[in-house]
Short mmCIF file of C-alpha atoms and ligand atoms in Angstrom, two decimals:
data_model
loop_
_atom_site.label_atom_id
_atom_site.label_comp_id
_atom_site.label_asym_id
_atom_site.label_seq_id
_atom_site.Cartn_x
_atom_site.Cartn_y
_atom_site.Cartn_z
CA MET A 1 213.42 80.87 137.79
CA VAL A 2 210.00 81.37 138.81
CA GLY A 3 207.95 82.84 135.83
CA ASN A 4 206.26 85.50 136.24
CA VAL A 5 202.52 85.29 134.68
CA MET A 6 200.17 84.12 136.44
CA ALA A 7 197.31 81.35 135.35
CA TYR A 8 194.18 82.79 135.80
CA GLY A 9 193.28 86.65 133.91
CA GLY A 10 196.94 87.24 132.34
CA ARG A 11 197.64 89.24 135.88
CA GLU A 12 200.88 90.19 135.52
CA TRP A 13 202.75 89.19 139.32
CA PRO A 14 205.54 91.07 140.61
CA SER A 15 208.84 88.38 141.07
CA ARG A 16 209.92 88.26 144.11
CA TYR A 17 211.77 90.46 145.56
CA GLU A 18 210.49 93.09 143.47
CA ASP A 19 206.92 92.71 145.99
CA ALA A 20 204.92 95.29 146.25
CA GLY A 21 202.98 93.60 149.77
CA ALA A 22 207.11 93.64 151.13
CA LEU A 23 207.05 97.73 150.19
CA ALA A 24 203.79 99.03 151.33
CA ALA A 25 205.27 96.07 154.97
CA ARG A 26 208.37 98.20 154.89
CA ARG A 27 205.93 101.50 155.51
CA TRP A 28 204.37 99.64 159.20
CA ALA A 29 207.01 101.97 161.04
CA ARG A 30 203.81 102.52 164.10
CA ARG A 31 205.01 98.74 165.61
CA PRO A 32 202.85 97.62 167.63
CA SER A 33 203.31 97.87 171.36
CA GLU A 34 203.43 93.98 172.28
CA LEU A 35 205.86 93.65 169.13
CA ASP A 36 208.75 91.10 170.20
CA ALA A 37 211.47 91.92 167.99
CA ASP A 38 213.64 89.30 170.15
CA LYS A 39 212.06 86.51 169.36
CA PRO A 40 210.83 84.98 166.24
CA SER A 41 207.35 85.64 165.14
CA VAL A 42 205.61 82.26 163.06
CA SER A 43 203.85 86.12 160.89
CA ARG A 44 207.45 87.43 160.48
CA VAL A 45 209.00 83.97 159.85
CA TYR A 46 206.89 83.67 157.17
CA ASP A 47 206.91 87.23 155.45
CA TRP A 48 210.86 86.54 155.46
CA TYR A 49 210.68 83.46 153.71
CA ARG A 50 208.21 85.20 151.01
CA GLY A 51 210.93 88.32 150.18
CA GLY A 52 209.03 90.82 152.43
CA ALA A 53 210.14 93.41 154.97
CA ALA A 54 208.39 93.56 157.71
CA ASN A 55 210.76 91.00 159.40
CA PHE A 56 213.83 91.27 162.57
CA ALA A 57 216.75 90.04 161.67
CA THR A 58 215.92 87.36 164.45
CA ASP A 59 213.03 85.62 161.97
CA ARG A 60 215.57 86.54 159.32
CA ALA A 61 218.19 83.96 162.13
CA PHE A 62 215.32 81.59 162.66
CA GLY A 63 214.18 81.30 158.75
CA ARG A 64 218.24 80.59 157.94
CA ARG A 65 217.77 78.08 159.96
CA VAL A 66 214.74 76.07 158.54
CA GLN A 67 216.53 76.95 155.66
CA SER A 68 219.47 75.08 155.75
CA ILE A 69 217.13 71.91 155.79
CA LEU A 70 215.07 73.01 153.64
CA PRO A 71 217.18 74.78 150.77
CA GLU A 72 214.05 75.36 148.53
CA LEU A 73 211.89 76.82 151.34
CA ARG A 74 212.10 80.13 149.43
CA ASP A 75 209.98 78.50 146.19
CA LEU A 76 208.19 76.94 149.16
CA ALA A 77 206.88 79.88 149.42
CA LEU A 78 206.26 81.51 146.58
CA CYS A 79 204.42 78.34 145.14
CA HIS A 80 201.75 79.37 148.64
CA CYS A 81 201.43 82.33 147.09
CA ARG A 82 200.14 80.30 144.21
CA PHE A 83 198.34 77.79 144.88
CA LEU A 84 196.34 80.19 147.56
CA ALA A 85 195.37 82.48 144.61
CA ARG A 86 194.42 79.23 142.67
CA ALA A 87 192.45 77.87 145.62
CA VAL A 88 190.66 81.80 146.28
CA TRP A 89 190.40 82.44 141.96
CA PHE A 90 188.53 78.36 141.62
CA CYS A 91 186.38 79.52 144.75
CA ALA A 92 185.43 82.62 143.33
CA SER A 93 184.86 81.33 139.94
CA LEU A 94 182.27 78.64 141.44
CA GLY A 95 180.21 81.83 142.48
CA ILE A 96 181.31 82.72 145.57
CA PRO A 97 180.84 86.13 147.16
CA GLN A 98 182.59 86.32 149.36
CA PHE A 99 186.23 85.94 151.63
CA LEU A 100 186.78 84.41 155.31
CA ASP A 101 190.89 84.02 155.53
CA ILE A 102 191.86 83.01 159.18
CA GLY A 103 195.27 83.20 160.08
CA SER A 104 196.50 85.91 157.12
CA GLY A 105 199.32 86.40 158.13
CA ILE A 106 200.90 89.92 157.13
CA PRO A 107 199.90 90.91 153.46
CA ASP A 108 201.53 90.42 150.36
CA ALA A 109 201.44 91.49 147.23
CA TRP A 110 199.36 88.44 146.83
CA GLY A 111 196.77 89.26 149.18
CA ILE A 112 193.89 86.87 148.02
CA HIS A 113 191.31 89.14 147.42
CA ARG A 114 193.43 89.86 143.80
CA ALA A 115 192.24 86.43 143.20
CA ALA A 116 188.62 87.23 144.14
CA HIS A 117 188.48 90.42 142.23
CA ALA A 118 190.05 88.84 139.33
CA VAL A 119 186.79 87.05 139.19
CA SER A 120 184.60 88.95 141.16
CA PRO A 121 185.28 92.79 141.50
CA GLU A 122 182.18 93.16 144.54
CA CYS A 123 183.94 90.95 146.41
CA ARG A 124 184.17 91.12 150.16
CA VAL A 125 187.13 89.76 151.54
CA VAL A 126 187.50 89.47 155.78
CA TYR A 127 190.88 88.99 157.28
CA VAL A 128 191.96 87.43 160.48
CA ASP A 129 195.35 86.76 161.85
CA ASN A 130 196.39 86.64 165.92
CA GLU A 131 199.71 88.42 165.61
CA ALA A 132 198.85 92.40 166.64
CA VAL A 133 202.11 92.71 163.47
CA ALA A 134 199.99 90.65 160.77
CA VAL A 135 196.61 92.48 161.76
CA GLU A 136 198.49 96.27 161.83
CA ALA A 137 200.08 95.84 158.23
CA THR A 138 196.90 94.53 156.91
CA ARG A 139 195.03 97.85 158.43
CA ARG A 140 196.90 99.64 156.23
CA MET A 141 196.91 97.57 152.92
CA VAL A 142 192.84 96.92 153.52
CA ALA A 143 192.19 100.63 155.01
CA ASP A 144 190.64 101.96 151.72
CA ASP A 145 189.01 99.43 150.11
CA ASP A 146 185.56 99.09 151.97
CA ARG A 147 184.98 95.16 150.48
CA LEU A 148 188.28 94.17 152.53
CA GLY A 149 188.68 93.97 156.33
CA VAL A 150 191.09 92.79 159.05
CA ALA A 151 189.89 91.37 162.31
CA ARG A 152 192.25 90.60 165.04
CA ALA A 153 190.72 87.09 166.20
CA ASP A 154 191.99 82.85 167.47
CA LEU A 155 190.64 80.37 165.34
CA ARG A 156 190.63 78.39 168.23
CA ASP A 157 187.25 81.07 169.15
CA PRO A 158 184.76 80.75 166.21
CA ASP A 159 183.07 82.99 168.05
CA ALA A 160 185.05 85.89 168.58
CA VAL A 161 186.28 84.89 164.89
CA LEU A 162 182.65 85.09 163.78
CA ASP A 163 180.98 87.56 165.87
CA ASN A 164 184.23 90.65 165.39
CA PRO A 165 181.98 93.55 163.72
CA VAL A 166 184.51 93.61 160.85
CA THR A 167 183.85 90.04 160.05
CA ALA A 168 179.33 90.27 160.75
CA ARG A 169 179.70 93.49 158.61
CA LEU A 170 181.12 92.05 155.29
CA ILE A 171 180.36 88.59 155.53
CA GLU A 172 177.31 87.44 155.36
CA LEU A 173 176.83 84.04 156.55
CA ALA A 174 173.12 83.44 155.60
CA GLU A 175 175.68 83.63 151.42
CA PRO A 176 178.18 80.73 150.88
CA VAL A 177 181.04 82.01 152.03
CA GLY A 178 185.29 80.93 150.91
CA LEU A 179 186.55 79.92 154.16
CA VAL A 180 190.64 79.97 153.89
CA MET A 181 193.15 78.83 156.33
CA GLY A 182 196.23 79.10 154.81
CA LEU A 183 199.66 77.26 157.01
CA VAL A 184 197.75 78.04 159.82
CA VAL A 185 195.77 75.01 161.30
CA HIS A 186 199.02 72.81 161.76
CA PHE A 187 199.46 76.20 164.46
CA VAL A 188 196.69 73.96 166.48
CA PRO A 189 197.52 70.95 168.81
CA ASP A 190 195.74 67.89 168.68
CA SER A 191 194.67 69.46 172.21
CA ASP A 192 192.16 71.78 170.62
CA ASP A 193 190.42 69.73 168.32
CA PRO A 194 191.25 71.26 165.01
CA ALA A 195 188.23 68.84 163.14
CA SER A 196 185.91 69.80 165.97
CA LEU A 197 187.12 72.90 165.31
CA LEU A 198 186.82 72.82 161.67
CA ASN A 199 183.35 71.97 162.04
CA ARG A 200 181.87 74.56 164.14
CA TYR A 201 182.80 77.27 160.74
CA ARG A 202 181.67 74.47 159.08
CA ASP A 203 178.14 74.90 160.18
CA ALA A 204 178.54 78.45 160.88
CA VAL A 205 178.32 79.20 157.15
CA ALA A 206 175.67 78.32 154.16
CA PRO A 207 175.54 75.34 152.25
CA GLY A 208 178.23 75.40 149.12
CA SER A 209 180.62 76.92 151.59
CA HIS A 210 183.99 76.25 150.90
CA LEU A 211 187.62 75.65 152.79
CA VAL A 212 190.91 76.53 151.39
CA LEU A 213 193.21 74.34 153.59
CA SER A 214 197.13 74.33 153.20
CA HIS A 215 198.63 72.34 155.87
CA ASP A 216 202.51 71.00 156.63
CA THR A 217 203.10 66.98 156.21
CA ALA A 218 205.98 65.55 157.22
CA ASP A 219 205.08 62.67 154.21
CA GLY A 220 208.01 61.70 153.00
CA HIS A 221 210.04 63.24 154.65
CA GLU A 222 210.18 62.79 158.70
CA GLU A 223 214.03 63.72 159.82
CA ASP A 224 213.80 67.23 158.28
CA MET A 225 209.85 68.31 158.48
CA ALA A 226 211.37 66.48 162.46
CA HIS A 227 213.94 68.96 162.94
CA ILE A 228 211.55 72.22 161.45
CA ALA A 229 209.23 71.09 164.05
CA GLY A 230 211.90 70.92 166.72
CA LEU A 231 212.59 74.81 165.50
CA TYR A 232 209.88 76.00 165.88
CA GLU A 233 209.65 75.15 169.60
CA GLU A 234 211.48 78.14 169.85
CA THR A 235 208.52 80.51 169.10
CA ASP A 236 204.67 80.40 171.07
CA ARG A 237 203.62 78.05 167.95
CA PRO A 238 204.98 75.17 167.73
CA LEU A 239 204.30 73.56 164.96
CA ILE A 240 202.63 70.12 164.54
CA PRO A 241 202.14 68.49 161.02
CA ARG A 242 200.34 66.11 160.05
CA ASP A 243 200.34 63.08 157.83
CA ARG A 244 197.61 61.76 154.73
CA ALA A 245 195.51 60.86 157.18
CA ALA A 246 194.96 62.99 159.72
CA LEU A 247 194.42 65.04 157.13
CA THR A 248 191.86 63.12 155.91
CA ALA A 249 189.70 62.79 159.01
CA LEU A 250 190.06 66.22 160.47
CA LEU A 251 188.70 67.12 157.18
CA GLY A 252 185.66 64.40 157.95
CA GLY A 253 183.14 67.17 158.12
CA PHE A 254 183.73 68.48 154.97
CA GLN A 255 183.71 67.25 150.80
CA LEU A 256 186.61 66.91 149.00
CA LEU A 257 186.87 68.08 145.89
CA ASP A 258 189.64 66.73 143.35
CA PRO A 259 192.19 66.48 143.13
CA GLY A 260 191.06 65.59 146.88
CA ILE A 261 194.32 65.95 149.36
CA VAL A 262 197.69 66.63 147.40
CA HIS A 263 201.20 67.74 147.74
CA MET A 264 200.24 72.13 147.33
CA PRO A 265 201.47 71.96 143.42
CA LEU A 266 199.76 69.10 141.93
CA TRP A 267 196.69 71.00 143.25
CA ARG A 268 195.14 71.97 139.72
CA PRO A 269 198.35 72.66 138.38
CA ASP A 270 200.39 75.78 137.19
CA ARG A 271 203.46 74.33 135.62
CA ASP A 272 205.40 77.67 135.91
CA ASP A 273 205.47 76.24 139.17
CA PRO A 274 209.00 75.70 139.70
CA THR A 275 208.37 73.38 142.14
CA PHE A 276 206.00 71.27 140.11
CA ASP A 277 208.29 68.61 139.15
CA ARG A 278 209.41 67.10 143.36
CA PRO A 279 205.64 68.24 144.40
CA GLU A 280 206.14 65.83 147.92
CA ARG A 281 209.05 68.36 148.60
CA THR A 282 206.93 70.94 149.26
CA CYS A 283 206.31 69.58 152.85
CA VAL A 284 202.80 70.76 151.96
CA TYR A 285 199.18 69.07 151.28
CA ALA A 286 196.20 71.26 149.99
CA ALA A 287 193.14 70.18 149.71
CA VAL A 288 189.83 73.25 149.05
CA ALA A 289 186.37 71.12 150.48
CA ARG A 290 182.72 71.78 150.63
CA THR A 291 180.87 71.94 153.38
C1 SAM B 1 202.50 80.40 158.17
S1 SAM B 1 201.41 82.34 158.14
C2 SAM B 1 200.88 81.75 156.83
C3 SAM B 1 200.05 82.95 156.51
C4 SAM B 1 199.22 82.50 155.39
N1 SAM B 1 197.72 81.92 155.82
C5 SAM B 1 200.13 82.67 153.78
O1 SAM B 1 199.36 81.71 153.59
O2 SAM B 1 200.26 83.24 153.67
C6 SAM B 1 200.64 81.68 159.43
C7 SAM B 1 199.84 82.86 160.45
O3 SAM B 1 198.65 82.13 160.65
C8 SAM B 1 198.37 83.42 162.29
N2 SAM B 1 198.03 81.99 162.98
C9 SAM B 1 199.05 80.84 163.83
N3 SAM B 1 198.34 80.11 164.70
C10 SAM B 1 196.78 80.86 164.79
C11 SAM B 1 196.19 80.95 165.74
N4 SAM B 1 195.79 80.33 166.34
N5 SAM B 1 194.79 81.69 164.98
C12 SAM B 1 195.16 82.80 163.95
N6 SAM B 1 195.56 83.39 163.64
C13 SAM B 1 197.25 82.00 163.54
C14 SAM B 1 200.24 83.00 162.20
O4 SAM B 1 200.10 84.03 162.88
C15 SAM B 1 200.43 83.62 160.98
O5 SAM B 1 199.94 85.26 160.73
#
């Protein structure tokens, strides 16, 4: 069972299945017209991993197939929420006043603005995703808060992300930005040159900006991840796990902060984390780096 109280601010975290974000997501009745319920969507499948309700039978069936390979999957997704919260809290504590969460997904109770606002209530956050369902669900979450915004754009098109009117309204590029890319860069194939993309974002933001990155890896679990990547071929987002050397190269234009690239539970650990004793099993590397 997962501990219920997060390490910072004494903030109470909802338990997995009482997830307030999932309840909110259940209300996304006005569905985007381009919704395809017959094909698993990576944002809806991930919503299911986290115990959310903004997913369809096809997403759940797909998720169960992944879970048959990686039974700890849903604990791992929760562990990832906690990593993002720790990393954003860390960046906000350094005085970063604004965050751009690219590949932000369907919101949950852990939306990164909560971690940022626990440190500084003035922090501005723009959520960016290129799936309509994620953007629509996020729109509802941010509607009444003028510190928050949501934009639909593709990570692979930095101009579209950075020049989006919502980004332009809330993110001041002359000030440090927390660039958050949680579990999204592994959907960017080598043919799209993810290192150059990261460097484009780095060059666009002010010195002192930070990148929060998490990324699937097969290191130590090659066979399982090969099966999982095979399943993701059925989605429109093939999954490209990368090893430590590839991630080190990807982050070559950034200054890695301690503890470097580590398995996710080991990034400035929260010892209540259920995956803390078997960090490699998360199949996710995490890092925070400075521009
Ligand atoms: C596994 S989910 C992670 C969601 C969130 N970052 C988190 O950690 O909770 C990946 C998200 O990235 C989005 N995504 C994938 N490729 C993308 C791209 N090229 N541009 C923008 N978003 C993308 C998907 O739509 C999905 O919502």
